[in-house]
Short mmCIF file of C-alpha atoms and ligand atoms in Angstrom, two decimals:
data_model
loop_
_atom_site.label_atom_id
_atom_site.label_comp_id
_atom_site.label_asym_id
_atom_site.label_seq_id
_atom_site.Cartn_x
_atom_site.Cartn_y
_atom_site.Cartn_z
CA MET A 31 -10.76 -5.16 44.93
CA THR A 32 -8.67 -4.55 41.76
CA SER A 33 -5.25 -6.49 42.38
CA LEU A 34 -1.70 -4.03 41.03
CA LEU A 35 -2.43 -6.18 38.17
CA GLU A 36 -5.49 -4.66 37.45
CA LYS A 37 -4.15 -1.27 38.17
CA PHE A 38 -1.19 -1.45 36.21
CA GLU A 39 -3.15 -2.22 33.70
CA LEU A 40 -6.64 -0.45 33.84
CA ASN A 41 -3.21 2.23 34.18
CA ARG A 42 -1.33 2.02 30.48
CA ARG A 43 -4.67 1.70 29.19
CA GLN A 44 -5.63 5.26 30.42
CA LEU A 45 -6.12 8.55 27.92
CA LEU A 46 -4.53 11.72 27.76
CA MET A 47 -7.18 13.26 29.48
CA GLU A 48 -7.54 10.70 32.43
CA ARG A 49 -4.15 11.10 32.95
CA SER A 50 -5.03 14.55 33.93
CA SER A 51 -4.39 16.65 38.03
CA PRO A 52 -5.59 20.47 38.22
CA GLY A 53 -2.64 23.42 38.41
CA ARG A 54 0.25 20.65 37.35
CA ILE A 55 1.82 21.64 33.61
CA GLY A 56 4.42 20.23 32.10
CA THR A 57 6.56 23.45 30.46
CA THR A 58 8.83 26.10 31.22
CA LEU A 59 8.14 29.19 29.85
CA LEU A 60 11.21 31.57 28.80
CA PRO A 61 10.39 34.82 29.88
CA LEU A 62 8.34 36.40 27.00
CA ASP A 63 11.19 38.54 25.17
CA VAL A 64 8.11 40.12 23.06
CA PRO A 65 6.27 43.07 23.20
CA GLU A 66 2.16 41.60 24.51
CA SER A 67 -0.46 41.62 22.78
CA GLU A 68 -4.22 40.78 22.58
CA LEU A 69 -5.39 37.85 23.15
CA PRO A 70 -8.84 37.50 20.30
CA ASP A 71 -11.92 38.37 19.66
CA SER A 72 -13.78 37.03 24.04
CA ALA A 73 -16.31 35.12 22.00
CA ILE A 74 -14.12 33.10 20.41
CA LEU A 75 -11.92 31.68 23.64
CA ARG A 76 -13.56 28.66 25.77
CA GLU A 77 -13.11 29.23 28.75
CA GLU A 78 -14.26 26.08 29.48
CA LEU A 79 -12.64 24.22 27.19
CA GLU A 80 -11.25 21.69 29.59
CA MET A 81 -7.31 20.50 28.14
CA PRO A 82 -5.43 17.70 30.16
CA GLU A 83 -3.00 18.68 32.36
CA VAL A 84 -0.56 16.52 32.70
CA SER A 85 3.58 16.82 33.17
CA GLU A 86 6.43 16.69 30.64
CA GLY A 87 7.53 12.66 31.74
CA ASP A 88 3.53 12.49 31.66
CA LEU A 89 3.30 13.55 28.04
CA VAL A 90 6.18 11.70 26.46
CA ARG A 91 5.04 8.42 29.05
CA TYR A 92 1.38 8.39 27.12
CA PHE A 93 2.73 8.63 23.63
CA SER A 94 5.39 6.11 24.06
CA GLN A 95 2.72 3.59 25.22
CA ILE A 96 0.33 4.47 22.49
CA SER A 97 3.37 3.81 20.21
CA GLN A 98 3.60 0.75 21.18
CA PHE A 99 -0.02 -0.51 20.44
CA ASN A 100 0.26 -0.01 16.93
CA PHE A 101 1.21 -3.07 15.36
CA SER A 102 4.30 -2.16 12.10
CA ILE A 103 6.75 -3.34 10.36
CA ASP A 104 9.39 -2.20 12.33
CA HIS A 105 7.64 -4.57 15.02
CA ASN A 106 6.21 -7.66 13.94
CA PHE A 107 6.05 -9.70 10.64
CA TYR A 108 2.87 -8.28 9.15
CA PRO A 109 2.00 -10.79 6.12
CA LEU A 110 -0.91 -8.22 4.57
CA GLY A 111 -1.26 -9.51 0.51
CA SER A 112 -1.53 -7.49 -1.89
CA CYS A 113 0.18 -4.45 0.12
CA THR A 114 4.13 -5.07 0.17
CA MET A 115 5.02 -4.27 3.99
CA LYS A 116 8.62 -5.24 3.69
CA TYR A 117 11.38 -4.52 5.42
CA ASN A 118 12.13 -0.42 4.69
CA PRO A 119 15.53 0.70 4.74
CA LYS A 120 16.90 2.70 7.70
CA LEU A 121 19.41 4.21 5.40
CA ASN A 122 16.24 5.42 2.46
CA ASP A 123 15.43 7.61 5.78
CA GLU A 124 18.57 8.99 6.46
CA VAL A 125 19.47 9.86 2.22
CA ALA A 126 15.43 11.85 2.36
CA SER A 127 16.37 13.63 5.77
CA LEU A 128 18.94 15.74 3.96
CA PRO A 129 19.35 19.07 4.34
CA GLY A 130 19.64 19.01 0.32
CA LEU A 131 17.07 16.99 -0.10
CA ALA A 132 14.73 17.91 2.57
CA GLN A 133 15.31 21.69 3.20
CA ILE A 134 14.66 22.60 0.11
CA HIS A 135 10.98 24.06 -1.67
CA PRO A 136 9.56 23.51 -4.97
CA LEU A 137 9.18 27.45 -5.52
CA GLN A 138 12.86 28.06 -6.12
CA PRO A 139 14.48 28.46 -8.51
CA GLU A 140 15.53 25.09 -10.25
CA SER A 141 18.79 26.64 -11.02
CA THR A 142 19.68 25.52 -7.47
CA VAL A 143 17.78 22.75 -6.99
CA GLN A 144 19.82 20.61 -9.92
CA GLY A 145 20.56 18.36 -8.00
CA ALA A 146 17.46 17.48 -6.25
CA ILE A 147 15.21 17.19 -9.95
CA LYS A 148 18.32 14.91 -11.54
CA LEU A 149 18.26 12.13 -8.50
CA LEU A 150 14.19 12.60 -10.41
CA TRP A 151 15.48 12.38 -14.26
CA GLU A 152 17.00 9.35 -12.82
CA LEU A 153 14.54 7.63 -10.46
CA GLN A 154 12.56 8.02 -13.94
CA ASP A 155 14.97 6.92 -15.53
CA ARG A 156 16.27 4.03 -14.20
CA LEU A 157 11.70 2.78 -13.73
CA ALA A 158 11.36 2.92 -17.82
CA GLU A 159 14.50 0.11 -17.73
CA ILE A 160 12.47 -1.02 -14.65
CA THR A 161 8.85 -2.01 -16.31
CA GLY A 162 10.49 -1.93 -20.42
CA LEU A 163 8.27 1.40 -21.62
CA VAL A 164 9.17 4.68 -22.40
CA GLY A 165 8.28 7.38 -19.52
CA VAL A 166 7.34 8.30 -16.59
CA SER A 167 6.00 11.01 -14.89
CA LEU A 168 6.44 10.58 -10.74
CA ALA A 169 3.51 13.30 -9.64
CA PRO A 170 0.20 10.31 -8.91
CA MET A 171 0.59 10.13 -4.96
CA ALA A 172 -0.53 6.92 -4.86
CA GLY A 173 -1.29 4.23 -6.77
CA ALA A 174 -4.85 4.96 -7.06
CA ASP A 175 -3.66 7.63 -8.95
CA GLY A 176 -1.56 6.37 -11.12
CA GLU A 177 -4.30 4.84 -12.17
CA LEU A 178 -6.05 7.42 -12.94
CA ALA A 179 -3.37 9.00 -13.95
CA GLY A 180 -2.99 6.33 -17.33
CA MET A 181 -6.84 6.40 -17.58
CA LEU A 182 -7.37 10.02 -18.23
CA MET A 183 -4.17 9.92 -20.13
CA THR A 184 -5.83 6.80 -22.33
CA ARG A 185 -8.85 8.62 -22.62
CA ALA A 186 -6.74 11.49 -24.08
CA TYR A 187 -5.12 8.96 -26.12
CA HIS A 188 -9.11 7.78 -27.31
CA LEU A 189 -10.86 11.06 -28.12
CA GLU A 190 -7.93 12.97 -29.65
CA ARG A 191 -8.54 9.11 -32.36
CA GLY A 192 -11.94 11.00 -32.41
CA ASP A 193 -13.21 7.32 -31.66
CA THR A 194 -15.97 9.27 -29.29
CA GLN A 195 -17.52 5.44 -28.85
CA ARG A 196 -14.59 3.92 -26.94
CA LYS A 197 -16.65 3.87 -23.92
CA LYS A 198 -15.90 0.07 -22.44
CA VAL A 199 -12.64 -0.39 -20.36
CA LEU A 200 -12.11 -4.60 -19.17
CA ILE A 201 -11.61 -5.59 -15.09
CA PRO A 202 -10.73 -8.46 -14.24
CA ASP A 203 -13.57 -9.61 -11.09
CA SER A 204 -10.72 -10.44 -9.10
CA ALA A 205 -9.14 -7.16 -9.65
CA HIS A 206 -8.66 -4.26 -6.91
CA GLY A 207 -11.45 -1.81 -5.86
CA THR A 208 -9.52 0.96 -7.00
CA ASN A 209 -9.99 0.31 -10.81
CA PRO A 210 -12.99 -0.01 -11.60
CA ALA A 211 -12.96 3.09 -9.43
CA SER A 212 -10.19 5.09 -11.32
CA ALA A 213 -12.57 4.00 -14.81
CA ALA A 214 -15.11 5.42 -13.91
CA MET A 215 -13.83 8.28 -12.82
CA ALA A 216 -13.19 9.27 -16.05
CA GLY A 217 -15.34 8.71 -17.48
CA PHE A 218 -15.19 4.89 -17.50
CA ASP A 219 -17.93 2.53 -18.10
CA VAL A 220 -16.90 -1.24 -16.62
CA VAL A 221 -17.48 -3.83 -17.50
CA SER A 222 -16.02 -6.53 -15.18
CA LEU A 223 -14.13 -9.64 -16.52
CA PRO A 224 -14.52 -12.96 -15.69
CA SER A 225 -11.69 -15.47 -14.09
CA ASP A 226 -11.18 -18.67 -15.73
CA ALA A 227 -11.29 -22.29 -13.63
CA ASP A 228 -6.67 -21.00 -13.18
CA GLY A 229 -7.61 -17.72 -11.87
CA ASN A 230 -6.12 -16.88 -15.65
CA THR A 231 -8.44 -14.44 -17.94
CA ASP A 232 -10.54 -15.97 -18.85
CA LEU A 233 -9.95 -15.82 -23.28
CA ASN A 234 -13.39 -16.46 -24.17
CA ALA A 235 -15.74 -14.08 -22.17
CA MET A 236 -12.05 -11.48 -23.38
CA ARG A 237 -12.58 -12.28 -26.97
CA ALA A 238 -16.38 -11.91 -26.97
CA ALA A 239 -16.14 -8.44 -25.53
CA ALA A 240 -12.36 -7.51 -27.16
CA ASP A 241 -15.07 -5.26 -30.04
CA ASP A 242 -14.19 -0.90 -31.68
CA GLU A 243 -16.36 0.30 -28.32
CA LEU A 244 -12.72 -0.71 -26.24
CA ALA A 245 -11.44 1.62 -24.70
CA ALA A 246 -9.26 0.02 -22.54
CA LEU A 247 -7.89 -3.63 -20.16
CA MET A 248 -7.21 -2.51 -17.11
CA ILE A 249 -5.48 -5.94 -15.37
CA THR A 250 -2.62 -5.92 -12.91
CA LEU A 251 -0.28 -9.21 -12.78
CA PRO A 252 0.27 -11.37 -10.62
CA SER A 253 -3.41 -11.00 -10.39
CA THR A 254 -4.13 -10.52 -7.21
CA LEU A 255 -4.76 -14.00 -6.52
CA GLY A 256 -1.14 -14.32 -6.42
CA LEU A 257 -1.75 -15.91 -10.07
CA PHE A 258 0.79 -15.12 -12.81
CA ASP A 259 -1.76 -15.29 -15.37
CA THR A 260 -0.37 -17.55 -18.50
CA ASN A 261 -2.85 -16.12 -20.95
CA ILE A 262 -1.34 -12.41 -20.59
CA LEU A 263 0.03 -12.53 -24.45
CA GLU A 264 -2.69 -13.59 -25.61
CA VAL A 265 -4.17 -11.75 -23.59
CA THR A 266 -2.54 -8.14 -24.45
CA GLN A 267 -3.00 -9.34 -28.53
CA ILE A 268 -6.15 -9.31 -28.00
CA VAL A 269 -7.23 -5.39 -26.13
CA ARG A 270 -4.51 -4.51 -28.93
CA ASP A 271 -5.91 -5.48 -31.97
CA ALA A 272 -8.62 -3.66 -31.37
CA GLY A 273 -7.61 -0.86 -30.44
CA GLY A 274 -7.71 -0.92 -27.21
CA ILE A 275 -4.60 0.26 -25.24
CA VAL A 276 -3.07 -2.34 -22.75
CA TYR A 277 -3.06 -0.62 -18.23
CA GLY A 278 -1.60 -2.33 -15.79
CA ASP A 279 -2.26 -2.28 -12.67
CA GLY A 280 1.89 -2.43 -11.34
CA ALA A 281 0.89 -2.52 -8.17
CA ASN A 282 2.85 -6.55 -7.58
CA LEU A 283 5.33 -5.52 -8.54
CA ASN A 284 7.25 -7.18 -6.54
CA ALA A 285 6.73 -9.90 -7.98
CA ILE A 286 8.63 -9.75 -11.32
CA VAL A 287 10.89 -7.14 -10.95
CA GLY A 288 14.16 -7.51 -12.44
CA ARG A 289 12.88 -10.65 -14.00
CA VAL A 290 9.55 -10.01 -16.96
CA ARG A 291 9.00 -5.53 -18.11
CA LEU A 292 5.39 -5.28 -18.57
CA GLY A 293 6.21 -3.25 -21.10
CA ASP A 294 7.34 -6.59 -23.57
CA LEU A 295 4.56 -7.36 -22.99
CA GLY A 296 2.36 -6.07 -24.48
CA PHE A 297 0.64 -3.39 -21.98
CA ASP A 298 0.62 0.59 -23.52
CA VAL A 299 0.90 2.28 -19.11
CA ILE A 300 0.64 0.69 -16.02
CA HIS A 301 1.08 3.25 -12.17
CA SER A 302 4.24 1.84 -9.62
CA ASN A 303 3.59 1.28 -6.71
CA LEU A 304 7.10 2.83 -5.53
CA HIS A 305 5.55 2.37 -0.99
CA LYS A 306 5.46 -1.36 -1.96
CA THR A 307 8.13 -2.06 -4.37
CA PHE A 308 10.80 0.29 -3.91
CA THR A 309 9.96 0.45 0.04
CA GLN A 310 8.36 3.34 2.04
CA PRO A 311 7.05 3.75 5.54
CA HIS A 312 2.89 3.36 4.70
CA GLY A 313 -0.57 1.55 5.74
CA GLY A 314 -2.66 3.69 7.36
CA GLY A 315 -2.97 5.93 3.69
CA GLY A 316 -0.17 6.93 3.68
CA PRO A 317 2.35 8.54 2.65
CA GLY A 318 2.78 6.87 -1.16
CA SER A 319 3.66 7.72 -4.77
CA GLY A 320 2.41 5.94 -8.21
CA PRO A 321 4.49 6.52 -10.78
CA VAL A 322 2.62 6.26 -14.81
CA ILE A 323 5.18 4.67 -17.38
CA ALA A 324 3.15 5.23 -20.72
CA GLY A 325 4.43 3.14 -23.08
CA GLU A 326 4.65 4.70 -27.16
CA ARG A 327 1.05 6.18 -28.11
CA LEU A 328 0.48 7.35 -24.98
CA VAL A 329 3.45 8.96 -23.87
CA ASP A 330 2.48 12.24 -24.40
CA TYR A 331 0.13 12.65 -22.24
CA LEU A 332 1.36 12.30 -19.29
CA PRO A 333 1.29 14.06 -17.18
CA LEU A 334 3.28 17.05 -15.94
CA PRO A 335 5.99 17.39 -14.73
CA ILE A 336 8.91 15.98 -16.44
CA ALA A 337 11.86 15.39 -14.99
CA THR A 338 14.67 16.48 -18.20
CA ARG A 339 17.79 16.56 -19.72
CA THR A 340 19.64 18.63 -21.06
CA GLY A 341 23.35 19.17 -21.93
CA SER A 342 25.08 16.92 -21.74
CA ASP A 343 27.31 14.73 -19.04
CA ASN A 344 29.54 17.89 -18.09
CA ASN A 345 27.54 20.65 -19.04
CA GLU A 346 24.12 18.74 -17.96
CA TYR A 347 21.35 21.13 -16.44
CA PHE A 348 18.14 19.92 -15.27
CA SER A 349 14.88 21.66 -15.88
CA LEU A 350 10.59 19.89 -15.48
CA GLY A 351 8.86 19.76 -18.18
CA THR A 352 6.17 19.63 -19.71
CA PRO A 353 4.87 16.39 -22.38
CA PRO A 354 3.10 17.88 -25.26
CA LYS A 355 -1.26 16.72 -24.91
CA THR A 356 0.04 16.27 -21.38
CA ILE A 357 -3.04 15.99 -18.74
CA GLY A 358 -1.86 18.67 -16.21
CA ARG A 359 -1.47 17.73 -13.26
CA MET A 360 -2.10 14.91 -11.05
CA GLY A 361 -1.51 17.88 -7.99
CA ALA A 362 0.79 19.98 -6.01
CA PHE A 363 4.09 20.10 -7.25
CA HIS A 364 6.64 17.07 -8.37
CA GLY A 365 4.08 14.36 -6.05
CA ASN A 366 5.61 12.84 -2.77
CA PHE A 367 9.16 13.63 -3.46
CA GLY A 368 9.93 12.30 0.27
CA ALA A 369 9.26 8.96 -1.44
CA LEU A 370 11.01 9.96 -4.55
CA VAL A 371 14.01 9.69 -2.62
CA ARG A 372 13.71 7.22 -0.70
CA ALA A 373 12.68 4.60 -4.03
CA TYR A 374 15.34 6.22 -5.85
CA ALA A 375 17.91 5.24 -2.77
CA TYR A 376 16.94 1.17 -2.60
CA ILE A 377 17.26 0.85 -6.52
CA SER A 378 20.50 2.70 -6.06
CA THR A 379 21.63 0.64 -3.05
CA LEU A 380 20.47 -2.89 -4.91
CA GLY A 381 22.07 -1.68 -8.28
CA LYS A 382 20.78 -4.43 -11.35
CA GLU A 383 21.88 -7.63 -9.76
CA GLY A 384 20.41 -6.59 -6.26
CA ILE A 385 17.49 -5.83 -8.71
CA PRO A 386 16.45 -9.45 -9.40
CA LYS A 387 16.79 -10.78 -6.28
CA ILE A 388 13.48 -8.73 -4.79
CA SER A 389 11.59 -11.35 -6.95
CA GLU A 390 13.14 -14.30 -6.72
CA ASP A 391 13.03 -14.38 -2.85
CA SER A 392 9.51 -12.93 -2.56
CA VAL A 393 7.88 -15.59 -4.38
CA ILE A 394 10.64 -18.50 -2.90
CA ASN A 395 9.30 -16.93 0.54
CA ALA A 396 5.54 -17.55 -0.18
CA ASN A 397 5.62 -20.61 -1.78
CA TYR A 398 7.68 -22.14 1.20
CA ILE A 399 4.67 -20.62 2.38
CA LEU A 400 2.11 -23.04 0.28
CA SER A 401 3.75 -25.62 0.50
CA GLN A 402 4.19 -25.81 4.32
CA LEU A 403 -0.24 -24.49 4.71
CA LYS A 404 -1.74 -26.48 2.46
CA GLY A 405 -3.34 -29.59 3.27
CA TYR A 406 -4.10 -27.27 7.64
CA TYR A 407 -5.73 -24.00 4.74
CA ASP A 408 -7.71 -24.26 1.52
CA LEU A 409 -6.19 -23.70 -1.36
CA PRO A 410 -8.93 -22.15 -4.20
CA TYR A 411 -5.72 -22.18 -6.92
CA ASP A 412 -3.82 -25.54 -6.24
CA ARG A 413 -0.86 -23.97 -8.51
CA THR A 414 2.76 -22.44 -8.10
CA CYS A 415 1.99 -18.39 -6.27
CA MET A 416 3.26 -15.65 -7.53
CA HIS A 417 5.06 -13.09 -4.43
CA GLU A 418 1.74 -13.72 -2.58
CA VAL A 419 -0.30 -17.28 -1.51
CA VAL A 420 -4.58 -16.83 -1.52
CA PHE A 421 -5.50 -19.64 1.30
CA SER A 422 -9.22 -20.13 1.71
CA ALA A 423 -10.70 -20.54 5.71
CA ARG A 424 -13.66 -21.88 4.09
CA ASN A 425 -13.22 -25.49 5.06
CA LEU A 426 -12.85 -23.94 9.35
CA LYS A 427 -16.09 -22.71 8.38
CA ARG A 428 -17.82 -25.23 7.40
CA ASP A 429 -16.35 -28.07 9.65
CA HIS A 430 -15.66 -25.77 13.08
CA GLY A 431 -17.31 -22.37 12.56
CA VAL A 432 -14.78 -20.40 12.41
CA SER A 433 -13.96 -17.82 9.91
CA ALA A 434 -11.32 -16.07 8.59
CA LEU A 435 -11.32 -12.80 10.55
CA ASP A 436 -11.57 -15.24 13.60
CA VAL A 437 -7.75 -16.57 12.03
CA SER A 438 -6.49 -13.12 11.18
CA LYS A 439 -8.46 -12.01 15.00
CA ARG A 440 -6.43 -15.27 16.09
CA LEU A 441 -3.59 -13.94 14.61
CA ILE A 442 -3.31 -11.06 16.95
CA ASP A 443 -2.12 -12.96 19.97
CA TYR A 444 0.74 -14.84 18.95
CA GLY A 445 1.41 -11.50 17.34
CA ILE A 446 1.37 -11.01 14.14
CA HIS A 447 -1.03 -9.03 12.08
CA PRO A 448 -3.38 -10.68 9.48
CA PRO A 449 -3.28 -10.95 6.77
CA THR A 450 -5.60 -8.74 3.76
CA MET A 451 -8.60 -11.34 4.79
CA TYR A 452 -11.96 -11.53 2.54
CA PHE A 453 -10.38 -10.33 -0.89
CA PRO A 454 -9.83 -10.82 -3.79
CA LEU A 455 -13.80 -11.24 -3.55
CA ILE A 456 -13.99 -14.02 -5.64
CA VAL A 457 -12.06 -16.12 -3.34
CA GLU A 458 -14.88 -16.57 -0.11
CA GLU A 459 -13.32 -16.18 3.09
CA ALA A 460 -9.97 -15.66 1.86
CA LEU A 461 -6.65 -15.13 2.88
CA MET A 462 -4.31 -13.49 1.14
CA ILE A 463 -0.71 -13.57 2.71
CA GLU A 464 2.37 -11.92 0.89
CA PRO A 465 5.28 -12.34 3.15
CA THR A 466 7.99 -10.35 1.47
CA GLU A 467 11.10 -10.88 0.90
CA THR A 468 12.69 -9.40 3.16
CA GLU A 469 11.69 -12.26 5.43
CA SER A 470 13.98 -14.92 7.50
CA LYS A 471 13.30 -17.78 7.02
CA GLU A 472 13.21 -18.34 10.77
CA THR A 473 10.00 -15.71 10.68
CA LEU A 474 8.45 -17.79 8.10
CA ASP A 475 8.92 -21.26 9.96
CA TYR A 476 6.99 -19.15 13.62
CA PHE A 477 4.17 -17.94 10.87
CA ILE A 478 3.61 -21.29 9.77
CA GLU A 479 3.54 -23.45 12.94
CA VAL A 480 1.11 -20.41 14.63
CA MET A 481 -0.50 -20.97 11.56
CA LYS A 482 -1.20 -24.80 11.37
CA THR A 483 -1.55 -24.07 15.05
CA ILE A 484 -5.14 -21.35 15.09
CA ALA A 485 -6.07 -24.42 12.49
CA GLN A 486 -6.21 -27.32 15.04
CA GLU A 487 -7.58 -25.02 18.04
CA ALA A 488 -10.45 -24.04 15.44
CA ALA A 489 -11.09 -28.05 16.01
CA ASP A 490 -10.21 -27.96 19.76
CA ASP A 491 -11.60 -24.78 21.37
CA PRO A 492 -13.51 -23.14 18.50
CA ASP A 493 -14.15 -20.12 20.61
CA LEU A 494 -10.85 -18.81 21.75
CA LEU A 495 -10.60 -17.64 18.15
CA HIS A 496 -14.31 -16.43 18.01
CA ASN A 497 -13.16 -14.23 20.89
CA ALA A 498 -9.79 -13.65 19.71
CA PRO A 499 -7.73 -11.61 20.33
CA HIS A 500 -7.02 -11.78 24.46
CA ASN A 501 -3.82 -9.95 24.95
CA THR A 502 -4.89 -5.71 22.80
CA PRO A 503 -6.14 -3.08 24.50
CA ASN A 504 -8.94 -3.63 22.16
CA THR A 505 -9.97 -6.90 21.39
CA ARG A 506 -12.79 -7.24 17.81
CA VAL A 507 -14.79 -3.61 17.22
CA ASP A 508 -16.82 -2.81 14.93
CA GLU A 509 -14.33 -1.63 12.07
CA ALA A 510 -16.76 0.07 9.22
CA ARG A 511 -18.25 1.96 12.09
CA ALA A 512 -14.74 3.59 13.16
CA ALA A 513 -13.97 4.43 9.34
CA ARG A 514 -16.88 6.15 9.07
CA ARG A 515 -18.40 7.05 12.10
CA PRO A 516 -14.66 7.37 14.01
CA ASN A 517 -15.40 8.92 17.64
CA LEU A 518 -12.41 11.58 18.35
CA ARG A 519 -13.67 13.37 21.02
CA TRP A 520 -13.35 12.99 24.21
CA ARG A 521 -16.19 13.87 26.83
CA ARG A 522 -15.37 13.47 30.75
CA GLU A 523 -18.09 10.30 32.10
CA SER A 524 -21.05 12.21 33.58
C1 LIG B 165 -3.48 -4.25 -7.25
C2 LIG B 165 -3.97 -3.13 -5.50
N1 LIG B 165 -4.02 -2.46 -7.09
C3 LIG B 165 -3.77 -0.51 -6.29
C4 LIG B 165 -4.00 -0.74 -5.34
C5 LIG B 165 -3.73 0.85 -5.49
O1 LIG B 165 -2.67 1.67 -4.46
P1 LIG B 165 -2.45 3.07 -3.44
O2 LIG B 165 -2.86 2.33 -1.54
O3 LIG B 165 -1.61 2.54 -3.24
O4 LIG B 165 -4.03 3.45 -3.89
C6 LIG B 165 -4.05 -1.75 -3.90
C7 LIG B 165 -3.87 -1.24 -2.61
O5 LIG B 165 -3.47 -2.19 -2.04
C8 LIG B 165 -3.30 -2.55 -4.82
O6 LIG B 165 -3.25 -3.40 -3.76
#
């Protein structure tokens, strides 16, 4: 016998097709007020196609219920390292929905969208100021797209100088996977650079690799280990002395924004993940925005379009221009315009005083977690961290057979999104925790308490963790198969 509570749970998990009842409809069609027309060729109409027959109420309930199964930053704490899942102020959405911004078309004449182009121009200007570089293209649609743009610009720069032998791009072994992928897509040979025992770039390896075949170094600052590379000035100098380009992966800008400008450290070109540092609801694949920002050596190669201003304050005119040696377009039109508007709204809201608070609070929050969880989880690099802290669950694995995956799955039971796991690849059983600046001390304390409890549970009852999560509609799924071979078709069970 199914108990009432079991029945409730089963009903809640029913798919739409399973809620179907023959003849039930959810729409009220108005009388036809246009001429009736023939249906298309009957050969392409499928009589046997099963459609859900549900009422409007059933439909609303279904979608509202499954929306609750999703995990989002608006629901709970989301310390997903390297992703900067900070709270996205609703004001940004309001600004992006203003009809003058949301209802314009990219093919409209420039003279009718002056405000929108001015917004792009001002955003470019602010990003250049924040990063200490000189030119910005807002066109790339994501961080990886910005990386590809930067690598194509690097290639164009070397080719123009006749440096055709410069094919090598150095990338630290802690890098995000998109870095080598972008360099390879732009036609370069990727060479991995080791980190030293402190998590900095290994300077000896760097010097040995910096020859006349060097096209660029692609480096993330702070690194994906959550550490500020204390060798960075030497590193950028070695690359520049060897005639290479210094590319900065700016995905971790949250840690330094308002305090350190990559342009001042010798970087030639960077991208910024606006959807991370400058807020934009992201995850699940989009939408993002990854402007590419260049110094003097690469500014002429930026992708188009670039917003430009002519005239003076009272008589200004904005247009979309093309840099003299541009690598071309990264996609259609001007990039992800809605994401750009949100970033603009966020930067304007915070202003010059508010921006440094981002990095200050995000770094303090991560170090608070570091100090409280040290001793419970292994800390592979025992240093002050930046905006994220990378722990290792190898102590739990060694002592109790509990992995980073088990810890992550158990966190879900406590209403917390798992941290990034098994990345960076050089940290065994990695748990990469990025609290962001938008979380309160109470939330951090709850997280710390949960993490300590889980460490204790690992010792007392490892299977509790092996079988977690316990309170979700699905427990452990084959994640690789779900991503590569998703089963999106409903079939009636025979
Ligand atoms: C360090 C780092 N670089 C690059 C990227 C790529 O950014 P996107 O996902 O916007 O393509 C990410 C994304 O997580 C990242 O963490």
